[in-house]
Coordinates of C-alpha atoms in Angstrom, one line a residue:
X443 CA -22.1 -39.7 -30.4
X444 CA -23.4 -43.3 -30.3
X445 CA -24.2 -44.7 -26.8
X446 CA -21.6 -47.2 -25.6
X447 CA -24.1 -49.9 -24.9
X448 CA -25.4 -49.9 -28.5
X449 CA -21.9 -49.9 -29.9
X450 CA -20.9 -52.9 -27.8
X451 CA -24.0 -54.9 -28.7
X452 CA -23.5 -54.2 -32.4
X453 CA -19.8 -55.3 -32.2
X454 CA -20.8 -58.5 -30.4
X455 CA -23.5 -59.3 -32.9
X456 CA -21.3 -58.7 -36.0
X457 CA -18.0 -60.1 -34.7
X458 CA -15.0 -58.9 -36.7
X459 CA -12.6 -57.0 -34.6
X460 CA -11.5 -58.6 -31.4
X461 CA -13.1 -57.2 -28.3
X462 CA -10.1 -55.2 -27.0
X463 CA -9.7 -53.6 -30.5
X464 CA -13.3 -52.6 -30.9
X465 CA -13.3 -51.1 -27.4
X466 CA -10.2 -49.1 -28.0
X467 CA -10.3 -48.2 -31.7
X468 CA -12.6 -45.4 -32.1
X469 CA -12.7 -42.9 -34.9
X470 CA -10.2 -40.3 -36.1
X471 CA -12.2 -39.2 -39.2
X472 CA -15.5 -38.1 -37.8
X473 CA -17.2 -36.3 -40.6
X474 CA -14.6 -37.1 -43.2
X475 CA -15.6 -40.6 -44.5
X476 CA -19.2 -40.4 -45.6
X477 CA -20.2 -42.9 -48.3
X478 CA -19.5 -41.8 -51.8
X479 CA -17.4 -38.7 -50.8
X480 CA -14.8 -37.8 -53.4
X481 CA -12.3 -36.1 -51.1
X482 CA -11.6 -34.9 -47.6
X483 CA -14.8 -33.0 -46.7
X484 CA -14.8 -30.0 -44.5
X485 CA -16.9 -29.1 -41.5
X486 CA -17.4 -25.7 -43.0
X487 CA -15.7 -23.5 -45.7
X488 CA -12.1 -22.5 -45.0
X489 CA -10.8 -19.5 -46.8
X490 CA -7.1 -19.1 -45.9
X491 CA -6.1 -15.6 -46.3
X492 CA -2.7 -16.0 -44.7
X493 CA 0.3 -18.2 -45.1
X494 CA 0.1 -21.9 -44.3
X495 CA 2.9 -23.9 -43.0
X496 CA 4.9 -25.9 -45.6
X497 CA 3.8 -29.2 -44.1
X498 CA 0.2 -28.3 -44.7
X499 CA 0.8 -27.4 -48.3
X500 CA 2.2 -30.9 -49.2
X501 CA -0.1 -32.7 -51.5
X502 CA -0.2 -36.5 -51.3
X503 CA -0.5 -38.5 -54.6
X504 CA -4.0 -39.8 -55.7
X505 CA -4.7 -43.5 -55.3
X506 CA -7.7 -45.1 -57.0
X507 CA -10.0 -47.6 -55.3
X508 CA -10.7 -50.7 -57.3
X509 CA -14.1 -52.4 -56.9
X510 CA -14.6 -56.1 -56.6
X511 CA -14.7 -58.4 -59.6
X512 CA -16.8 -61.5 -60.1
X513 CA -15.4 -64.8 -58.7
X514 CA -13.0 -63.4 -56.0
X515 CA -12.0 -65.8 -53.3
X516 CA -12.6 -64.8 -49.7
X517 CA -8.9 -63.8 -49.3
X518 CA -9.0 -61.6 -52.4
X519 CA -12.2 -59.9 -51.1
X520 CA -10.5 -59.1 -47.9
X521 CA -7.3 -57.8 -49.6
X522 CA -9.5 -55.8 -52.0
X523 CA -11.5 -54.2 -49.1
X524 CA -8.2 -53.2 -47.3
X525 CA -6.7 -51.8 -50.4
X526 CA -9.8 -49.8 -51.1
X527 CA -9.5 -48.0 -47.7
X528 CA -6.5 -46.1 -48.7
X529 CA -8.0 -44.5 -51.8
X530 CA -6.9 -40.9 -52.0
X531 CA -8.8 -38.6 -51.9
X532 CA -10.6 -40.7 -49.4
X533 CA -13.8 -42.4 -50.7
X534 CA -15.6 -45.3 -49.1
X535 CA -18.3 -46.0 -51.5
X536 CA -16.0 -48.6 -53.2
X537 CA -15.0 -50.2 -49.9
X538 CA -18.7 -50.7 -49.2
X539 CA -19.0 -52.8 -52.3
X540 CA -16.9 -55.5 -50.6
X541 CA -19.5 -55.7 -47.7
X542 CA -22.9 -57.4 -47.4
X543 CA -25.7 -55.0 -47.6
X544 CA -26.4 -55.1 -43.9
X545 CA -22.7 -54.7 -43.0
X546 CA -22.4 -51.7 -45.5
X547 CA -25.3 -50.0 -43.7
X548 CA -24.0 -50.7 -40.2
X549 CA -20.3 -50.0 -40.8
X550 CA -18.9 -47.0 -39.1
X551 CA -15.5 -46.2 -40.3
X552 CA -15.7 -42.7 -38.6
X553 CA -15.4 -44.7 -35.4
X554 CA -11.7 -45.6 -35.5
X555 CA -8.4 -45.5 -37.4
X556 CA -5.8 -48.3 -37.3
X557 CA -2.4 -47.7 -38.9
X558 CA 0.2 -50.4 -39.6
X559 CA 3.7 -50.8 -41.1
X560 CA 2.8 -53.9 -43.1
X561 CA 0.3 -56.7 -43.4
X562 CA 0.7 -60.4 -43.9
X563 CA -1.0 -62.5 -46.5
X564 CA -4.6 -63.5 -45.3
X565 CA -5.1 -66.8 -43.6
X566 CA -8.3 -68.4 -44.8
X567 CA -10.5 -70.9 -42.9
X568 CA -13.8 -71.7 -44.5
X569 CA -15.7 -68.4 -44.4
X570 CA -13.4 -66.6 -42.1
X571 CA -10.2 -64.8 -43.0
X572 CA -7.6 -63.4 -40.7
X573 CA -5.0 -60.7 -41.4
X574 CA -2.0 -60.1 -39.3
X575 CA -1.0 -56.4 -39.2
X576 CA 2.6 -55.6 -38.4
X577 CA 3.3 -52.9 -35.7
X578 CA -0.3 -51.7 -35.7
X579 CA -1.6 -48.9 -33.6
X580 CA -5.0 -47.3 -33.2
X581 CA -6.3 -43.8 -32.6
X582 CA -9.6 -42.7 -30.9
X583 CA -12.3 -40.9 -32.7
X584 CA -10.8 -37.5 -31.9
X585 CA -7.4 -38.4 -33.4
X586 CA -5.7 -39.3 -30.1
X587 CA -3.4 -42.2 -29.9
X588 CA -4.8 -45.1 -27.8
X589 CA -2.4 -48.0 -27.8
X590 CA -0.7 -50.6 -29.9
X591 CA -3.1 -53.0 -31.5
X592 CA -2.7 -56.2 -29.3
X593 CA -1.7 -59.0 -31.5
X594 CA -2.5 -56.9 -34.7
X595 CA -4.8 -59.6 -35.9
X596 CA -8.0 -58.8 -37.7
X597 CA -10.7 -61.4 -38.4
X598 CA -13.2 -61.1 -41.2
X599 CA -16.3 -63.2 -41.5
X600 CA -17.8 -63.6 -45.0
X601 CA -21.1 -64.6 -46.5
X602 CA -22.3 -65.4 -49.9
X603 CA -24.4 -62.7 -51.5
X604 CA -25.7 -63.6 -55.0
X605 CA -22.9 -66.2 -55.3
X606 CA -20.2 -63.6 -54.4
X607 CA -18.2 -63.6 -51.1
X608 CA -18.8 -60.4 -49.1
X609 CA -17.6 -59.3 -45.7
X610 CA -20.1 -59.3 -42.9
X611 CA -18.2 -57.7 -40.0
X612 CA -15.8 -55.0 -41.1
X613 CA -13.9 -53.2 -38.3
X614 CA -15.4 -49.9 -37.3
X615 CA -12.2 -48.1 -38.3
X616 CA -10.3 -46.8 -41.3
X617 CA -7.4 -49.3 -41.6
X618 CA -4.5 -47.8 -43.6
X619 CA -0.7 -48.2 -44.0
X620 CA 1.5 -45.9 -41.8
X621 CA 3.2 -44.3 -44.7
X622 CA -0.2 -43.4 -46.3
X623 CA -1.3 -42.0 -43.0
X624 CA 1.8 -39.8 -42.3
X625 CA 1.6 -38.3 -45.8
X626 CA -1.9 -37.1 -45.1
X627 CA -2.1 -36.4 -41.4
X628 CA 0.0 -34.4 -39.0
X629 CA 0.3 -34.0 -35.2
X630 CA -1.5 -31.2 -33.4
X631 CA -3.0 -30.5 -30.0
X632 CA -6.5 -29.7 -28.7
X633 CA -6.3 -27.3 -25.8
X634 CA -8.3 -27.8 -22.6
X635 CA -8.0 -26.2 -19.1
X636 CA -6.9 -28.0 -16.0
X637 CA -9.7 -28.7 -13.6
X638 CA -9.1 -25.4 -11.8
X639 CA -9.3 -23.3 -15.0
X640 CA -5.9 -21.8 -14.5
X641 CA -3.8 -23.2 -17.2
X642 CA -4.2 -24.8 -20.7
X643 CA -3.5 -28.5 -21.2
X644 CA -2.6 -29.8 -24.7
X645 CA -4.2 -33.1 -25.8
X646 CA -2.1 -34.5 -28.7
X647 CA -4.1 -35.6 -31.8
X648 CA -3.6 -36.5 -35.5
X649 CA -5.5 -34.3 -38.0
X650 CA -5.7 -34.1 -41.8
X651 CA -3.2 -31.9 -43.5
X652 CA -4.4 -29.0 -45.7
X653 CA -6.9 -26.3 -45.8
X654 CA -9.5 -28.2 -43.7
X655 CA -7.2 -28.2 -40.7
X656 CA -8.7 -25.2 -38.7
X657 CA -12.3 -26.5 -39.1
X658 CA -11.1 -30.0 -38.1
X659 CA -9.4 -28.7 -35.0
X660 CA -12.3 -26.7 -33.9
X661 CA -14.8 -29.5 -34.5
X662 CA -12.7 -32.0 -32.5
X663 CA -12.4 -29.5 -29.7
X664 CA -16.1 -29.0 -29.6
X665 CA -16.8 -32.8 -29.8
X666 CA -14.4 -33.5 -27.0
X667 CA -16.4 -31.5 -24.5
X668 CA -17.8 -33.8 -21.8
X669 CA -15.7 -36.8 -22.7
X670 CA -15.8 -39.1 -19.7
X671 CA -12.2 -40.2 -20.2
X672 CA -11.0 -36.6 -19.6
X673 CA -13.1 -36.1 -16.5
X674 CA -10.9 -35.0 -13.6
X675 CA -8.0 -34.4 -16.0
X676 CA -9.1 -31.4 -17.9
X677 CA -12.2 -29.3 -18.5
X678 CA -13.6 -27.4 -21.4
X679 CA -15.6 -24.2 -21.4
X680 CA -17.7 -25.0 -24.5
X681 CA -21.4 -25.2 -23.4
X682 CA -22.9 -28.7 -23.7
X683 CA -25.2 -29.5 -26.6
X684 CA -23.0 -28.2 -29.5
X685 CA -23.1 -30.7 -32.4
X686 CA -19.7 -29.9 -34.0
X687 CA -21.2 -28.4 -37.1
X688 CA -18.9 -25.5 -37.0
X689 CA -18.1 -23.0 -39.7
X690 CA -14.5 -21.5 -40.0
X691 CA -13.2 -19.0 -42.4
X692 CA -9.8 -17.3 -42.3
X693 CA -9.0 -14.0 -44.0
X694 CA -6.2 -11.5 -43.3
X695 CA -5.0 -13.5 -40.3
X696 CA -8.4 -13.5 -38.5
X697 CA -10.3 -16.7 -38.0
X698 CA -14.1 -16.3 -38.1
X699 CA -15.6 -19.1 -36.2
X700 CA -19.4 -20.0 -36.0
X701 CA -19.9 -22.7 -33.3
X702 CA -23.6 -23.0 -34.1
X703 CA -25.9 -24.0 -31.3
X704 CA -28.6 -22.0 -29.6
X705 CA -28.3 -18.7 -27.8
X706 CA -26.5 -19.4 -24.5
X707 CA -25.5 -17.1 -21.7
X708 CA -22.0 -17.8 -20.4
X709 CA -20.0 -15.9 -17.8
X710 CA -17.2 -13.5 -18.6
X711 CA -14.7 -15.9 -17.1
X712 CA -16.0 -18.8 -19.2
X713 CA -16.1 -16.7 -22.4
X714 CA -12.4 -15.7 -21.8
X715 CA -11.4 -19.4 -21.3
X716 CA -13.4 -20.6 -24.4
X717 CA -11.6 -18.0 -26.5
X718 CA -8.3 -19.0 -25.0
X719 CA -8.9 -22.7 -25.9
X720 CA -9.7 -21.7 -29.5
X721 CA -6.8 -19.3 -29.7
X722 CA -4.2 -21.9 -28.6
X723 CA -5.8 -24.6 -30.8
X724 CA -6.0 -22.5 -33.9
X725 CA -2.6 -20.7 -33.6
X726 CA -1.3 -24.1 -34.9
X727 CA -2.5 -22.9 -38.2
X728 CA 0.2 -20.6 -39.5
X729 CA -0.9 -17.0 -40.0
X730 CA -3.8 -16.9 -37.5
X731 CA -3.4 -13.8 -35.4
X732 CA -6.8 -13.3 -34.0
X733 CA -10.2 -15.0 -33.8
X734 CA -13.9 -13.9 -33.8
X735 CA -16.3 -16.4 -32.3
X736 CA -20.1 -16.6 -32.6
X737 CA -22.2 -18.9 -30.4
X738 CA -25.9 -19.3 -31.0
X739 CA -25.7 -16.3 -33.2
X740 CA -24.2 -14.0 -30.7
X741 CA -20.6 -12.8 -30.5
X742 CA -18.4 -14.3 -27.7
X743 CA -16.7 -11.2 -26.4
X744 CA -13.1 -10.7 -25.3
X745 CA -12.4 -9.5 -21.8
X746 CA -12.2 -5.9 -23.1
X747 CA -15.6 -6.2 -24.7
X748 CA -14.2 -6.4 -28.3
X749 CA -15.5 -9.1 -30.7
X750 CA -11.9 -9.7 -31.9
X751 CA -9.6 -11.7 -29.7
X752 CA -5.9 -11.6 -30.4
X753 CA -4.4 -15.0 -30.0
X754 CA -1.5 -13.4 -28.0
X755 CA -4.1 -12.5 -25.3
X756 CA -4.2 -16.2 -24.4
X757 CA -0.5 -16.3 -23.5
X758 CA -1.3 -15.9 -19.8
X759 CA -2.9 -19.3 -19.9
X760 CA -0.2 -21.0 -21.9
X761 CA 0.9 -24.6 -20.8
X762 CA 4.3 -23.4 -19.8
X763 CA 3.0 -20.8 -17.4
X764 CA 2.3 -17.1 -17.8
X765 CA 5.9 -15.9 -17.2
X766 CA 8.3 -18.9 -17.4
X767 CA 12.0 -18.5 -16.7
X768 CA 14.3 -19.2 -19.7
X769 CA 17.4 -19.3 -17.5
X770 CA 19.7 -22.3 -17.4
X771 CA 20.6 -23.4 -13.8
X772 CA 23.4 -25.6 -12.5
X773 CA 24.8 -26.9 -9.2
X774 CA 28.5 -26.4 -8.9
X775 CA 30.5 -26.8 -5.7
X776 CA 27.2 -27.6 -3.9
X777 CA 25.8 -24.2 -4.8
X778 CA 23.0 -23.2 -7.1
X779 CA 24.1 -21.0 -9.9
X780 CA 22.6 -19.4 -13.0
X781 CA 24.2 -19.3 -16.5
X782 CA 25.4 -15.9 -17.6
X783 CA 27.0 -16.3 -21.0
X784 CA 29.8 -18.9 -20.5
X785 CA 29.9 -18.3 -16.8
X786 CA 27.9 -19.6 -13.8
X787 CA 27.0 -17.1 -11.2
X788 CA 25.5 -17.8 -7.8
X789 CA 21.8 -17.2 -7.2
X790 CA 20.9 -14.9 -4.3
X791 CA 20.1 -16.5 -1.0
X792 CA 21.0 -19.6 0.9
X793 CA 21.3 -22.0 -2.0
X794 CA 23.8 -19.8 -3.7
X795 CA 26.0 -18.6 -0.8
X796 CA 27.1 -22.1 0.3
X797 CA 25.6 -21.9 3.8
X798 CA 23.5 -25.1 3.0
X799 CA 25.4 -27.4 0.6
X800 CA 23.2 -29.0 -1.9
X801 CA 23.4 -32.0 -4.3
X802 CA 20.8 -30.9 -6.8
X803 CA 18.1 -28.2 -7.1
X804 CA 15.2 -27.0 -9.3
X805 CA 13.9 -23.5 -9.4
X806 CA 10.1 -23.1 -9.9
X807 CA 8.7 -22.2 -13.2
X808 CA 9.2 -18.4 -12.8
X809 CA 12.6 -18.8 -11.2
X810 CA 11.6 -17.1 -8.0
X811 CA 11.9 -20.1 -5.6
X812 CA 13.9 -23.3 -5.7
X813 CA 13.5 -26.8 -4.2
X814 CA 16.8 -28.4 -3.4
X815 CA 18.1 -31.7 -2.2
X816 CA 20.7 -31.3 0.5
X817 CA 24.1 -33.2 0.4
X818 CA 23.3 -36.7 1.5
X819 CA 20.0 -36.6 -0.5
X820 CA 17.8 -37.0 2.6
X821 CA 16.4 -33.5 3.0
X822 CA 14.2 -31.6 0.6
X823 CA 14.7 -27.8 1.1
X824 CA 12.6 -25.0 -0.3
X825 CA 13.7 -21.3 -0.2
X826 CA 13.1 -18.0 -2.2
X827 CA 15.6 -16.9 -4.8
X828 CA 14.2 -13.4 -4.8
X829 CA 12.6 -11.5 -2.0
X830 CA 8.7 -11.7 -2.0
X831 CA 6.9 -8.4 -2.0
X832 CA 5.6 -9.0 1.5
X833 CA 8.9 -10.1 3.0
X834 CA 10.4 -8.6 6.2
X835 CA 14.0 -9.5 5.0
X836 CA 16.2 -6.5 4.9
X837 CA 17.9 -5.1 1.7
X838 CA 15.9 -7.3 -0.6
X839 CA 17.6 -10.5 0.5
X840 CA 15.9 -13.9 0.5
X841 CA 15.5 -15.7 3.8
X842 CA 18.7 -16.9 5.5
X843 CA 17.4 -20.3 6.1
X844 CA 15.4 -22.7 3.8
X845 CA 12.3 -24.7 4.9
X846 CA 12.9 -28.4 5.4
X847 CA 9.7 -29.8 3.9
X848 CA 10.6 -33.5 3.7
X849 CA 13.2 -36.0 5.1
X850 CA 13.6 -39.1 3.0
X851 CA 16.2 -41.8 2.2
X852 CA 17.6 -41.0 -1.2
X853 CA 15.8 -38.1 -3.0
X854 CA 15.8 -37.5 -6.8
X855 CA 15.9 -34.1 -8.3
X856 CA 12.6 -32.4 -7.5
X857 CA 10.1 -31.0 -10.1
X858 CA 7.6 -28.1 -9.9
X859 CA 4.2 -27.6 -11.6
X860 CA 2.4 -24.3 -12.3
X861 CA 0.6 -24.4 -9.0
X862 CA 3.9 -24.2 -7.2
X863 CA 3.5 -27.8 -6.0
X864 CA 6.8 -29.7 -5.5
X865 CA 7.0 -33.3 -6.6
X866 CA 9.8 -35.6 -5.6
X867 CA 10.6 -39.3 -5.6
X868 CA 12.3 -41.0 -2.7
X869 CA 14.3 -44.1 -3.6
X870 CA 13.9 -46.2 -0.5
X871 CA 14.9 -49.8 0.2
X872 CA 11.3 -50.8 -0.4
X873 CA 11.2 -49.0 -3.7
X874 CA 10.1 -45.5 -4.9
X875 CA 7.9 -43.3 -2.9
X876 CA 6.2 -40.4 -4.7
X877 CA 5.8 -37.2 -2.6
X878 CA 3.8 -34.1 -3.3
X879 CA 4.6 -30.9 -1.3
X880 CA 1.9 -28.2 -1.3
X881 CA 2.4 -25.1 0.8
X882 CA 5.1 -26.9 2.9
X883 CA 2.9 -29.9 3.6
X884 CA 4.0 -33.3 2.4
X885 CA 1.8 -36.2 1.3
X886 CA 2.5 -39.5 -0.4
X887 CA 0.9 -40.1 -3.7
X888 CA 0.5 -43.7 -4.9
X889 CA 1.4 -44.2 -8.6
X890 CA 0.6 -47.7 -10.0
X891 CA 3.6 -49.0 -12.0
X892 CA 6.0 -46.6 -10.3
X893 CA 5.5 -46.8 -6.5
X894 CA 7.6 -49.5 -4.9
X895 CA 9.8 -50.0 -8.0
X896 CA 13.3 -48.9 -9.0
X897 CA 12.8 -45.3 -10.3
X898 CA 15.8 -43.7 -11.9
X899 CA 14.4 -40.3 -12.9
X900 CA 11.0 -38.6 -13.2
X901 CA 9.3 -35.5 -14.6
X902 CA 5.9 -33.6 -14.1
X903 CA 4.4 -31.6 -16.8
X904 CA 4.1 -27.8 -16.0
X905 CA 0.3 -28.0 -16.4
X906 CA 0.3 -30.5 -13.6
X907 CA -1.5 -33.2 -15.5
X908 CA 1.2 -35.7 -16.5
X909 CA 3.6 -37.7 -14.3
X910 CA 6.5 -39.5 -16.2
X911 CA 9.0 -41.9 -14.8
X912 CA 11.8 -44.1 -15.8
X913 CA 11.5 -47.5 -14.1
X914 CA 14.5 -49.8 -14.1
X915 CA 13.9 -53.5 -15.0
X916 CA 16.2 -56.5 -15.1
X917 CA 16.7 -56.5 -18.8
X918 CA 15.3 -53.0 -20.0
X919 CA 14.0 -49.8 -18.6
X920 CA 10.4 -48.6 -18.8
X921 CA 9.2 -45.2 -19.6
X922 CA 5.8 -44.8 -17.9
X923 CA 3.3 -41.9 -18.1
X924 CA 0.3 -41.4 -15.8
X925 CA -2.3 -38.7 -15.9
X926 CA -2.8 -36.6 -12.7
X927 CA -6.4 -36.2 -11.6
X928 CA -7.4 -33.1 -9.7
X929 CA -10.6 -31.6 -8.3
X930 CA -12.3 -28.2 -9.3
X931 CA -10.0 -26.2 -6.9
X932 CA -6.8 -27.8 -8.3
X933 CA -6.1 -30.2 -5.5
X934 CA -4.4 -33.4 -6.7
X935 CA -6.8 -36.4 -6.1
X936 CA -4.6 -39.2 -7.7
X937 CA -2.4 -40.3 -10.4
X938 CA -4.1 -42.7 -12.7
X939 CA -2.5 -46.0 -13.6
X940 CA 0.7 -45.4 -15.7
X941 CA 1.1 -46.8 -19.2
X942 CA 4.4 -47.8 -20.8
X943 CA 5.7 -45.8 -23.7
X944 CA 7.7 -48.1 -26.2
X945 CA 10.7 -45.9 -26.8
X946 CA 12.6 -48.6 -28.8
X947 CA 10.6 -51.8 -28.9
X948 CA 12.5 -55.1 -29.0
X949 CA 15.8 -53.9 -27.5
X950 CA 17.4 -54.1 -24.1
X951 CA 16.8 -50.3 -23.7
X952 CA 18.4 -48.4 -20.9
X953 CA 17.4 -44.8 -20.1
X954 CA 19.9 -42.6 -18.4
X955 CA 17.7 -39.4 -18.4
X956 CA 14.6 -37.8 -19.7
X957 CA 13.6 -34.1 -20.4
X958 CA 10.8 -32.1 -21.9
X959 CA 11.2 -30.8 -25.4
X960 CA 7.7 -29.4 -25.7
X961 CA 4.5 -29.6 -23.6
X962 CA 3.8 -32.8 -25.4
X963 CA 7.2 -34.4 -26.3
X964 CA 10.0 -35.9 -24.4
X965 CA 13.7 -36.5 -25.0
X966 CA 15.2 -39.8 -23.9
X967 CA 18.9 -40.3 -23.4
X968 CA 20.2 -43.8 -23.8
X969 CA 23.6 -45.5 -24.3
X970 CA 23.9 -46.8 -27.9
X971 CA 26.4 -49.6 -26.9
X972 CA 29.2 -50.5 -24.6
X973 CA 31.6 -47.9 -26.1
X974 CA 30.0 -44.9 -24.1
X975 CA 28.3 -43.4 -27.1
X976 CA 24.9 -41.9 -26.4
X977 CA 21.9 -41.1 -28.4
X978 CA 18.8 -39.1 -27.9
X979 CA 15.3 -40.0 -29.1
X980 CA 12.2 -37.8 -29.0
X981 CA 8.7 -39.2 -28.5
X982 CA 5.2 -37.9 -27.9
X983 CA 4.0 -38.0 -24.3
X984 CA 1.0 -40.0 -25.7
X985 CA 3.4 -42.8 -26.6
X986 CA 2.5 -42.9 -30.3
X987 CA 5.3 -44.8 -32.2
X988 CA 4.5 -42.4 -35.2
X989 CA 5.8 -39.5 -33.0
X990 CA 9.2 -41.1 -32.3
X991 CA 12.3 -39.8 -33.9
X992 CA 16.1 -39.9 -33.3
X993 CA 17.9 -36.6 -32.8
X994 CA 20.9 -36.5 -35.0
X995 CA 23.8 -35.8 -32.8
X996 CA 25.5 -38.9 -31.0
X997 CA 27.4 -37.9 -27.9
X998 CA 30.6 -39.4 -26.5
X999 CA 30.2 -40.1 -22.8
X1000 CA 30.4 -40.1 -19.9
X1001 CA 27.4 -37.9 -19.6
X1002 CA 25.6 -36.3 -16.6
X1003 CA 22.2 -36.1 -18.2
X1004 CA 19.9 -33.9 -20.3
X1005 CA 18.9 -30.2 -19.9
X1006 CA 15.6 -29.7 -21.7
X1007 CA 12.5 -27.4 -21.5
X1008 CA 9.0 -27.6 -22.7
X1009 CA 9.6 -24.1 -24.2
X1010 CA 10.3 -25.1 -27.7
X1011 CA 12.6 -22.1 -28.4
X1012 CA 15.1 -23.2 -25.9
X1013 CA 17.9 -25.6 -26.8
X1014 CA 18.1 -29.2 -25.7
X1015 CA 21.5 -30.0 -24.2
X1016 CA 23.3 -33.2 -23.4
X1017 CA 25.3 -32.4 -20.3
X1018 CA 28.8 -33.9 -20.0
X1019 CA 31.4 -33.4 -17.3
X1020 CA 33.0 -30.5 -19.2
X1021 CA 30.4 -29.3 -21.8
X1022 CA 26.9 -28.7 -23.0
X1023 CA 26.3 -30.3 -26.4
X1024 CA 23.5 -28.5 -28.2
X1025 CA 21.4 -31.1 -30.0
X1026 CA 20.0 -28.3 -32.2
X1027 CA 23.2 -27.3 -33.9
X1028 CA 25.7 -29.8 -32.6
X1029 CA 27.7 -27.0 -30.9
X1030 CA 29.6 -27.7 -27.7
X1031 CA 29.8 -25.1 -24.9
X1032 CA 31.7 -25.1 -21.6
X1033 CA 31.7 -23.0 -18.5
X1034 CA 34.6 -21.0 -17.0
X1035 CA 35.8 -22.6 -13.8
X1036 CA 35.2 -26.0 -12.2
X1037 CA 32.6 -28.3 -13.8
X1038 CA 28.9 -28.4 -12.8
X1039 CA 27.5 -31.6 -11.3
X1040 CA 23.9 -31.0 -12.7
X1041 CA 22.5 -28.5 -15.2
X1042 CA 18.8 -27.9 -16.1
X1043 CA 16.1 -25.3 -16.8
X1044 CA 13.5 -24.2 -14.2
X1045 CA 10.5 -26.4 -13.5

């Protein structure tokens, strides 16, 4: 990896991409775009002995790159260069012919990817040509979405070489149309651990489709170890010093992975987590059931001492928790109830028996406890739904009284993370205050872009690394996501500055509710107009516009909200006064008896 100082100095010397772009646009295609390559090269041989997903078997059409011809104008040279970048299979030797010799040597297209919906005709000023990209976005060198390209304007400086115009400052990125990109790349995740090493955290990326997918995923995972931008957010158990020259082969459902490197002694705990990272990352390749890993020529052993590690052994570290509840819960008649077929039945304990009337409640991830907001929305209460093993309560009953852990002004529905931390937002007259309750002790967490503003709803990822909030504005609502930083024992340090996710750019968007649909995707419920018709959009938690899609079933309001879970096998529901509308199949389901005032999954 090139040092940041040398990259910056080279960018300043050559000009080209505006400074904010060159700082943010770093490469997606490391190892894939060497000069003169005739296709998507691989980090190592991949022999796929099992089934591949349909999406990975799709073959994009070939596109030929056209070299420059004599007498081209500066604008024609720039257009020719940009056209040559989306040759398929990828080859960059032709693109280099549009550059000066010095620029061709220094150009690093592995250092970034810019995608765009359309590009305007070049604007030419003497030996400078500007090109406006429409709806441009950029990805980092590991395939992760960075941000929209501010302004979308690329500037090219040209020089005369043997009487022909050539570009002197190409952007260090592969610049390609969005349609070209989506045909050839797909979303995936690299899996890291939280800072305490207790739960896996997915990092969304875009990777090439096809047989090179496993090697690309492993290489990206190895190369991401030690990234400064991830410090305090996640950790990796790969030893430092690996160069990413991995070898991957797959046969009979077993992925054989050679990480290279030198002989390194790592602890049993680190070995298990390294294997878990690889297992969750590679299980995205259909048909992979087990992995065998070699590091420095020696096998990385599973906890049982076997060289083969079944990917299901890593389930205990999964991003949804080791034993997540799949139950649907509701508050009806100020009591917490659990769905049983088309009925709602009271949960055991104080929240179900009506002794303490509640407005809303959320069970923790395994469904053993719940955090509830009392009627009046001032008190946050916590109580067990099942009797703990060391409880003194008779006959298996949960405690008769809940713990009052926080008194506020107007509390929103609380959220839990995997460490049994309770998050809640208090909507005070001075704006939102974010509270974090750990072992019954409350603290205020400052969240830039959220604290002090009008927050309508919020979520926390189960792995505890992402905080999501809907902030109401005068003309439109903002969906904001911030990363949660923690120390090595898992204590929350801070929430980093939030960024806005453009759910529907250019509209006066209102957001009535949000819900998880996977560990890395969100559903957003919005009114489609004044006639009480609602629609649901799904978008990646990284905010990439390429990840956005509309779910097919419009719903007639009024609606209460969404009921969604990061467990992808569970349905996503729009909750109305009388029904649950399943957005998977369009079916509508009601409950026997009086209507519920809130419905949701655990967490």
